[in-house]
CSV table of C-alpha atoms in Angstrom, one decimal:
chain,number,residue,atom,x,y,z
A,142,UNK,CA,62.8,-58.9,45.9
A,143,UNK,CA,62.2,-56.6,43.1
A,144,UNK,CA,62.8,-57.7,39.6
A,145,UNK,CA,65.4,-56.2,37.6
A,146,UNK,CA,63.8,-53.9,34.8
A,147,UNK,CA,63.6,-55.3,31.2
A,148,UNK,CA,65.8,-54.5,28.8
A,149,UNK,CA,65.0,-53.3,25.5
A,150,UNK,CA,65.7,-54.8,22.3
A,151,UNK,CA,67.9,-52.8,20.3
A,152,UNK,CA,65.4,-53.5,17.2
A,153,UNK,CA,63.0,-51.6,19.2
A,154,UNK,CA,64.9,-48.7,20.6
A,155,UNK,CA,66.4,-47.7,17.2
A,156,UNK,CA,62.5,-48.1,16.2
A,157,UNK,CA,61.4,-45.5,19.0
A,158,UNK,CA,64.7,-43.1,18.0
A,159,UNK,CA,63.5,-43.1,14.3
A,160,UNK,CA,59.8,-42.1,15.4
A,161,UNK,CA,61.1,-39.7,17.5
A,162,UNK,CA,63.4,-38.2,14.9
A,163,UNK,CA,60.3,-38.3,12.2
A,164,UNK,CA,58.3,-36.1,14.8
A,165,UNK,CA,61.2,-34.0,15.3
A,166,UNK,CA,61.3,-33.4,11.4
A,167,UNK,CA,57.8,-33.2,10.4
A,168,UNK,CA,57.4,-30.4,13.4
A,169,UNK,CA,60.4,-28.2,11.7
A,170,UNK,CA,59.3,-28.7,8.7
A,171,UNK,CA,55.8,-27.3,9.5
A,172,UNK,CA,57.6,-24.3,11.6
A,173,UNK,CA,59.6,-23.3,8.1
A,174,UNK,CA,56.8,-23.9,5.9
A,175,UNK,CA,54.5,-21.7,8.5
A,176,UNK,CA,57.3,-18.9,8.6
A,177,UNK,CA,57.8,-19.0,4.7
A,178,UNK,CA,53.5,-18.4,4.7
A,179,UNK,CA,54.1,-15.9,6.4
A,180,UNK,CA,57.3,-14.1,4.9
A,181,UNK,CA,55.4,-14.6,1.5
A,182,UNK,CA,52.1,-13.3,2.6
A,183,UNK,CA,54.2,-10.0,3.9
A,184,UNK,CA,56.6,-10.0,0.7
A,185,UNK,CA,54.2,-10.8,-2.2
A,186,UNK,CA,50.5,-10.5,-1.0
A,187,UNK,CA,49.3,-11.7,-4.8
A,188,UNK,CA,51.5,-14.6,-5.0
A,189,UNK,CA,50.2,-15.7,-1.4
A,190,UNK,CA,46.6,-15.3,-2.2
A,191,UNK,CA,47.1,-17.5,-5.6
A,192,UNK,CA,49.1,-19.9,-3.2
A,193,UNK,CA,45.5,-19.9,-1.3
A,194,UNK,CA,43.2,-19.9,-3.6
A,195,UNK,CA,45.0,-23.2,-5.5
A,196,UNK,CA,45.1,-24.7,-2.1
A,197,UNK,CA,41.8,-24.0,-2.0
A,198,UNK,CA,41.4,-26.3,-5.0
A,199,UNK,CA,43.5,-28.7,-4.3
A,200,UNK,CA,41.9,-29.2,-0.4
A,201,UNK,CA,37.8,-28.5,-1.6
A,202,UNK,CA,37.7,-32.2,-3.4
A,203,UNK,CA,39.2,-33.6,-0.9
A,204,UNK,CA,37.4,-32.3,2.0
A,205,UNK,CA,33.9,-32.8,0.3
A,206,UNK,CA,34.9,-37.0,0.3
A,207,UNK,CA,35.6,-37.0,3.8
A,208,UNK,CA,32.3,-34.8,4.9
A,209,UNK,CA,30.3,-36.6,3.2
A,210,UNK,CA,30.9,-39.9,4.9
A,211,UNK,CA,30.9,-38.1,8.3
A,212,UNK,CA,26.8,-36.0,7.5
A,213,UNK,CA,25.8,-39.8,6.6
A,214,UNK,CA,27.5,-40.9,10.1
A,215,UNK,CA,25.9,-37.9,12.2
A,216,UNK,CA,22.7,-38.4,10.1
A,217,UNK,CA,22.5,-42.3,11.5
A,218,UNK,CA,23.3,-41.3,14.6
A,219,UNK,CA,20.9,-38.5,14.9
A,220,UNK,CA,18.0,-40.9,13.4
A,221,UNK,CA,18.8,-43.5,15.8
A,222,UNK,CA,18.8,-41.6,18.7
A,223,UNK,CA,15.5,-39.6,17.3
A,224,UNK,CA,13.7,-43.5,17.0
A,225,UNK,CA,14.6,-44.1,20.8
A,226,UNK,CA,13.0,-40.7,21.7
A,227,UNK,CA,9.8,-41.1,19.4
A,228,UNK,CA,8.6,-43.5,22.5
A,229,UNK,CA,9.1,-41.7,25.5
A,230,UNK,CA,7.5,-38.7,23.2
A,231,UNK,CA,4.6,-41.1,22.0
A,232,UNK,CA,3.8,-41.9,25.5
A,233,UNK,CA,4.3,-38.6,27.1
A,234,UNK,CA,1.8,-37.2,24.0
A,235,UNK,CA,-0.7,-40.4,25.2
A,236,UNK,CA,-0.4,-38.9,28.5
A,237,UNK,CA,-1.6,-35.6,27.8
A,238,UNK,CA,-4.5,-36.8,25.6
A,239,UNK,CA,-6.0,-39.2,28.0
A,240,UNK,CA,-5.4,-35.9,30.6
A,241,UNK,CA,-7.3,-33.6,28.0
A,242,UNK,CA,-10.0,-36.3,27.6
A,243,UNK,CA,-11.0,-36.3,31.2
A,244,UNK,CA,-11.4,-32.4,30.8
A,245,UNK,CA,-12.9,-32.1,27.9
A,246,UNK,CA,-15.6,-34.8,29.6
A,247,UNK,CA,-15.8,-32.6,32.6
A,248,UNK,CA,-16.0,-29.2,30.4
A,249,UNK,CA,-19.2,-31.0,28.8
A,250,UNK,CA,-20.7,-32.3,31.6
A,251,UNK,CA,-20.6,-28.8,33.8
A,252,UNK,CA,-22.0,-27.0,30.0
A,253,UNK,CA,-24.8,-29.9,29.9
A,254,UNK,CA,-25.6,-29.3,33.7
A,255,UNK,CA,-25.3,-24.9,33.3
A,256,UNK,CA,-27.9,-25.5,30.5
A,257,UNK,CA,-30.5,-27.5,32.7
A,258,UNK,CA,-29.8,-25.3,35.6
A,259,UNK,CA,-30.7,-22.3,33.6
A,260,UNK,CA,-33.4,-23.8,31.8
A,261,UNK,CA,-35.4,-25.3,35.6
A,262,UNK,CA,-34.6,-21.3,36.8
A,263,UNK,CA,-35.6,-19.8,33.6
A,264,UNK,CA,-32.9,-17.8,33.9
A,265,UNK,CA,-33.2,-14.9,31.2
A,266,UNK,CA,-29.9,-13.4,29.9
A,267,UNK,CA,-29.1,-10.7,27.0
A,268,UNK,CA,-28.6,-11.3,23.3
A,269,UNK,CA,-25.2,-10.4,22.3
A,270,UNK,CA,-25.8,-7.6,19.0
A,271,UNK,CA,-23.3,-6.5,16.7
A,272,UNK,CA,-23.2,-3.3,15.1
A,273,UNK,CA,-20.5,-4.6,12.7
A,274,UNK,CA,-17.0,-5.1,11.6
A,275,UNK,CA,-14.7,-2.0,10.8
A,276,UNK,CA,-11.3,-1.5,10.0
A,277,UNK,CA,-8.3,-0.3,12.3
A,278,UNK,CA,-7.1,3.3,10.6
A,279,UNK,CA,-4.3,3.4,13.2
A,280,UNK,CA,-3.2,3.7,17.1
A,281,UNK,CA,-1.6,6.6,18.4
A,282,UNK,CA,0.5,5.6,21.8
A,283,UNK,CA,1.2,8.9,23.8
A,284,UNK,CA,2.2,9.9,27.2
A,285,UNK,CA,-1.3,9.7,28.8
A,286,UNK,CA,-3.8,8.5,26.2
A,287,UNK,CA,-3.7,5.1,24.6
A,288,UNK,CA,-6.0,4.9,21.3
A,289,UNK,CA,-6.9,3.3,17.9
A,290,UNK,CA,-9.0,4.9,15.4
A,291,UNK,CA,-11.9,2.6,13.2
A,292,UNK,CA,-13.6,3.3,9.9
A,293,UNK,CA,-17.0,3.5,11.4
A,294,UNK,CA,-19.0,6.3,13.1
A,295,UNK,CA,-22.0,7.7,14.1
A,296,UNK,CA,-23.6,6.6,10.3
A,297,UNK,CA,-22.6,3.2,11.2
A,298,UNK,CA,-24.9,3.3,14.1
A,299,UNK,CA,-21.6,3.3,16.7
A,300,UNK,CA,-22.3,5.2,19.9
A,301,UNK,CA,-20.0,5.9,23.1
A,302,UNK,CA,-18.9,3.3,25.3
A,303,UNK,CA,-19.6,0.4,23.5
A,304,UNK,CA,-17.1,-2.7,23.7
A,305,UNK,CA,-14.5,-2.9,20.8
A,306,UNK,CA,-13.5,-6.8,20.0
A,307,UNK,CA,-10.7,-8.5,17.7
A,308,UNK,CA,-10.5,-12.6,17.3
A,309,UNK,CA,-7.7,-12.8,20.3
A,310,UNK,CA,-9.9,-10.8,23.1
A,311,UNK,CA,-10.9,-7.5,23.9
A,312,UNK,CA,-9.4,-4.4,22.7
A,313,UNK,CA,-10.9,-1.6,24.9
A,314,UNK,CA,-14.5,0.5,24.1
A,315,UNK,CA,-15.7,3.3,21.9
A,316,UNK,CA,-15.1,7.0,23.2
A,317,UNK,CA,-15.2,9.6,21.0
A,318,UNK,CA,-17.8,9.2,17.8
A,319,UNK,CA,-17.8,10.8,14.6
A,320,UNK,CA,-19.7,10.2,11.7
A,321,UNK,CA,-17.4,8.3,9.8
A,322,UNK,CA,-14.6,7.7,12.6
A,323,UNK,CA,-14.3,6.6,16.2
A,324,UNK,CA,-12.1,6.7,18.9
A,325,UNK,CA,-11.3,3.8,21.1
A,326,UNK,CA,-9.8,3.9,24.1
A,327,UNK,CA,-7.5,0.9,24.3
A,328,UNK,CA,-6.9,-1.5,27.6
A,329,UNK,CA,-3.3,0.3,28.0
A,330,UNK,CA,-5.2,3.2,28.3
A,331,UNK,CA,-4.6,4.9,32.1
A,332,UNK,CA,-8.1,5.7,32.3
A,333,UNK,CA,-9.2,2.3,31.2
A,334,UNK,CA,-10.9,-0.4,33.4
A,335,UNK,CA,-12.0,-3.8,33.0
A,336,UNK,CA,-14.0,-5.9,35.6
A,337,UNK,CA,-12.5,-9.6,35.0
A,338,UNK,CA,-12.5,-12.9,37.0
A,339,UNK,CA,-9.4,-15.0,36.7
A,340,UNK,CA,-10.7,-18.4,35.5
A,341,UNK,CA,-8.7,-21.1,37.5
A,342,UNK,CA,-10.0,-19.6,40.9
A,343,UNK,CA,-12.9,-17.9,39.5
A,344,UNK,CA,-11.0,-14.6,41.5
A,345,UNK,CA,-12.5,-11.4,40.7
A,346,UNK,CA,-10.5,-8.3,39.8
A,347,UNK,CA,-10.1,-5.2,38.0
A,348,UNK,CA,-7.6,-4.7,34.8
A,349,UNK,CA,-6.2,-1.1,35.4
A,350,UNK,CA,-4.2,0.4,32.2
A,351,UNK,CA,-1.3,2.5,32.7
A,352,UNK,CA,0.2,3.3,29.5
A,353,UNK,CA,2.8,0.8,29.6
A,354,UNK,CA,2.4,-2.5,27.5
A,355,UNK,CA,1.3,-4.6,30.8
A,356,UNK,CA,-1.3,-4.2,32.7
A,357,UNK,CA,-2.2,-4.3,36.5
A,358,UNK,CA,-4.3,-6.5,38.1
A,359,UNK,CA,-6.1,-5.6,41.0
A,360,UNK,CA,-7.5,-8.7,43.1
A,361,UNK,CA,-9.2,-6.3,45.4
A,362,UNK,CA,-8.3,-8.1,48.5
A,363,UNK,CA,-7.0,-11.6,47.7
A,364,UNK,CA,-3.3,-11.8,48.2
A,365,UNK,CA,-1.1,-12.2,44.9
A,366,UNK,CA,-0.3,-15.5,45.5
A,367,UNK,CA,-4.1,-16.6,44.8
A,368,UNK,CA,-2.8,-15.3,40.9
A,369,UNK,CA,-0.2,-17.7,39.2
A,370,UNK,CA,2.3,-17.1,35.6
A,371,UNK,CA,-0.3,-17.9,33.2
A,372,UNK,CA,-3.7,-17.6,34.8
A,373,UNK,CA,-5.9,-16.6,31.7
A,374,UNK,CA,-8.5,-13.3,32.9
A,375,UNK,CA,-12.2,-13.1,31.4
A,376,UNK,CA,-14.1,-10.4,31.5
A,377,UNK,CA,-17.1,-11.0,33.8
A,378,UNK,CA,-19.5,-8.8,33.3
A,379,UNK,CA,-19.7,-6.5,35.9
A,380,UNK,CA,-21.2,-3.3,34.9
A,381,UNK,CA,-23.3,-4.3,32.0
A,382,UNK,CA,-20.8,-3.2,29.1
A,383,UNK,CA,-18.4,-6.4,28.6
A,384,UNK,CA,-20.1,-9.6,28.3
A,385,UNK,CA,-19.0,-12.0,30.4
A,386,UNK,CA,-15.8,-14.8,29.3
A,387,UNK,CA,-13.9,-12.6,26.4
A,388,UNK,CA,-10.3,-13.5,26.7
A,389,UNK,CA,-8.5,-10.1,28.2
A,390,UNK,CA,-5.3,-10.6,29.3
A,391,UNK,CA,-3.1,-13.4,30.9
A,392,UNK,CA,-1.4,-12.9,34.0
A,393,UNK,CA,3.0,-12.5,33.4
A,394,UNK,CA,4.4,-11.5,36.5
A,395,UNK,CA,3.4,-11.8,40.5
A,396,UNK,CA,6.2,-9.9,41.9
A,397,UNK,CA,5.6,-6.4,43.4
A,398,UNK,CA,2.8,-5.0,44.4
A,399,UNK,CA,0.4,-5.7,41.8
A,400,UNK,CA,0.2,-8.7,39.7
A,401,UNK,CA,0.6,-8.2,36.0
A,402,UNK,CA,-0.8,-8.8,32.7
A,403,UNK,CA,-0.5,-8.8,29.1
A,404,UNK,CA,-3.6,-8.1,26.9
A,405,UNK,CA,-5.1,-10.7,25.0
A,406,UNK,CA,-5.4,-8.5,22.0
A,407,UNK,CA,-3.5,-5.2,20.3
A,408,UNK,CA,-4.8,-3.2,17.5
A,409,UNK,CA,-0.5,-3.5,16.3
A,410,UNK,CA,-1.1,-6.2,13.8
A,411,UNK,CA,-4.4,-6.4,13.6
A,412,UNK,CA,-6.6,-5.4,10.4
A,413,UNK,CA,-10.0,-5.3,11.4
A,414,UNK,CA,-12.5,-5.5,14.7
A,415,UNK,CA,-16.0,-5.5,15.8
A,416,UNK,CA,-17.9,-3.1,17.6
A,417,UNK,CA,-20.8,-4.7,19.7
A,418,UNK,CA,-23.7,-3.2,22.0
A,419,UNK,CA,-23.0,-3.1,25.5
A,420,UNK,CA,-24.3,-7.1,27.0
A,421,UNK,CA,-26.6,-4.6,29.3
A,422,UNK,CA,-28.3,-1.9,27.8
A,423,UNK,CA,-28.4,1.1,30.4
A,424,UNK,CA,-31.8,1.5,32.7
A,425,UNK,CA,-34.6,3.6,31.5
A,426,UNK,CA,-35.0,6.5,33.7
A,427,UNK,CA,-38.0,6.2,35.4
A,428,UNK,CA,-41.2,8.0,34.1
A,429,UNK,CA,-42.3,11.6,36.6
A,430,UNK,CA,-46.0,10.7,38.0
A,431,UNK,CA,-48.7,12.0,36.6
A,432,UNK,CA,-49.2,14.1,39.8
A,433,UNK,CA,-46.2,16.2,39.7
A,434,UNK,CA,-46.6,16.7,36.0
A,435,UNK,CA,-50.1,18.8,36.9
A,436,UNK,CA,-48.4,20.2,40.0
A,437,UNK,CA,-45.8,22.0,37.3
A,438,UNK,CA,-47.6,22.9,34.4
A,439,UNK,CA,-45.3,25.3,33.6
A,440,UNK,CA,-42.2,22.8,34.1
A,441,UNK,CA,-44.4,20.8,31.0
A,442,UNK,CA,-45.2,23.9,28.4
A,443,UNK,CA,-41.4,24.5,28.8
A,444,UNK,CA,-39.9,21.2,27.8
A,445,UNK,CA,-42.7,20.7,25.0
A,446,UNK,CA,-41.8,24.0,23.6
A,447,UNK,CA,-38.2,23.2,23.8
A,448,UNK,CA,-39.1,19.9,22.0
């Protein structure tokens, strides 16, 4: 049996007709005042902006009170919700250092062992020289030569093909020497490259330039999957001209044929770098026997007159 529906007071209904009818109102009220805006702003454009500017006024007190209750709001808010997230960061930040610890202990201990290995084998490896620190004159970026010019030259005691170094990494090596100038050739350079190792695998490869701002990495063999996004590459020393561990390049893309990389160091920026000897110095060439120098005597008179 369904109940017949209530009825409504008549207190109540005339209440809900007058609400209505103050809605009805206020909403015509706001349409004319709206359309009289907008007749003025058409009719009298000075009058209108005056109309604006002392609404301006008249609104600027009174919506400064009401912000400034609402920043203190959002400020309490934001605070309280920045106290909750302090703990999970505190322990996420506890995490990391107790991670770091353990490999910081482990970097020590293999350092501590390398030493007494080296010291039982006697192993014997070259002194790193430097010739000294010169200023960058400028780069020049073309279509097949990447280069930077330094204030130091042949006076300077700079020769050809020695390693050119900045506080991030490697910038490339000396080519061309003058007495007060030099040439290097940077690691963008399409006729640079660099024997490196990538240091979470201990991979080698070879840094090829191609005078683009990235570099390709060539594992020679390993597949580019064996190279992640972010793998750090050290130089390692192949060839006797880089020493082995300056920072190169880090590894930014694995897609396409070759891995890439972006260099550690560019002269844009920088101020100043140092120019090293190479780790190696190059092998003497061995000395002619005594017995073919008497079996060409003539061979000998000739190179001591042209000396």
């Amino acid at each position: 049996m369904a109940w017949p529906p209530r009825r409504s007071s008549g207190r109540s209904s005339r209440r809900q007709r007058n609400i209505a009818l103050l809605g009805r109102a206020a909403t015509i009220a706001a349409v004319a005042v709206a359309a009289m805006l907008l007749v003025l702003s058409r009719a009298s454009p000075d009058r209108y902006s005056a109309l604006r500017s002392g609404a301006a006024d008249l609104v600027a007190p009174l919506w400064t009170a009401i912000l400034i209750p609402l920043a203190e709001v959002q400020a309490a808010a934001g605070s309280v919700a920045d106290y909750f997230k302090a703990v999970e960061k505190v322990r996420l930040l506890e995490g990391r250092e107790r991670m770091y610890q353990i490999e910081r202990e482990r970097h020590a201990q293999a350092l501590h062992e390398n030493r007494e290995l080296k010291s039982l084998l006697k192993v014997s490896e070259p002194a790193r020289e430097r010739i000294g620190v010169f200023a960058i004159s400028g780069s020049s970026t073309g279509a097949y030569v990447r280069y930077a010019l330094i204030s130091g030259g042949a006076r300077h005691a700079i020769e050809p093909g020695q390693p050119v170094l900045a506080a991030a990494g490697l910038i490339g090596r000396t080519v061309d020497v003058g007495k007060r100038a030099t040439r290097v050739m940077l690691l963008t350079d399409v006729s640079s490259r660099v024997p490196v190792r990538v240091v979470r695998t201990g991979l080698p490869a070879l840094l090829i330039g191609k005078n683009l701002p990235l570099l390709d990495v060539d594992l020679s063999g390993p597949s580019n999957s064996e190279v992640r996004i972010g793998d750090r590459l050290v130089t390692s020393g192949d060839g006797g001209l880089f020493p082995p561990g300056l920072t190169v390049a880090t590894v930014v893309s694995v897609s396409g044929d070759m891995p890439e990389a972006r260099p550690a160091a560019t002269p844009d920026g920088l101020d100043y770098v140092i120019v090293e000897r190479p780790y190696m110095p190059p092998m003497p060439l061995p000395e002619e026997p005594t017995q073919a120098r008497e079996a060409h005597p003539e061979a000998v008179i000739q190179q001591q007159v042209a000396e």
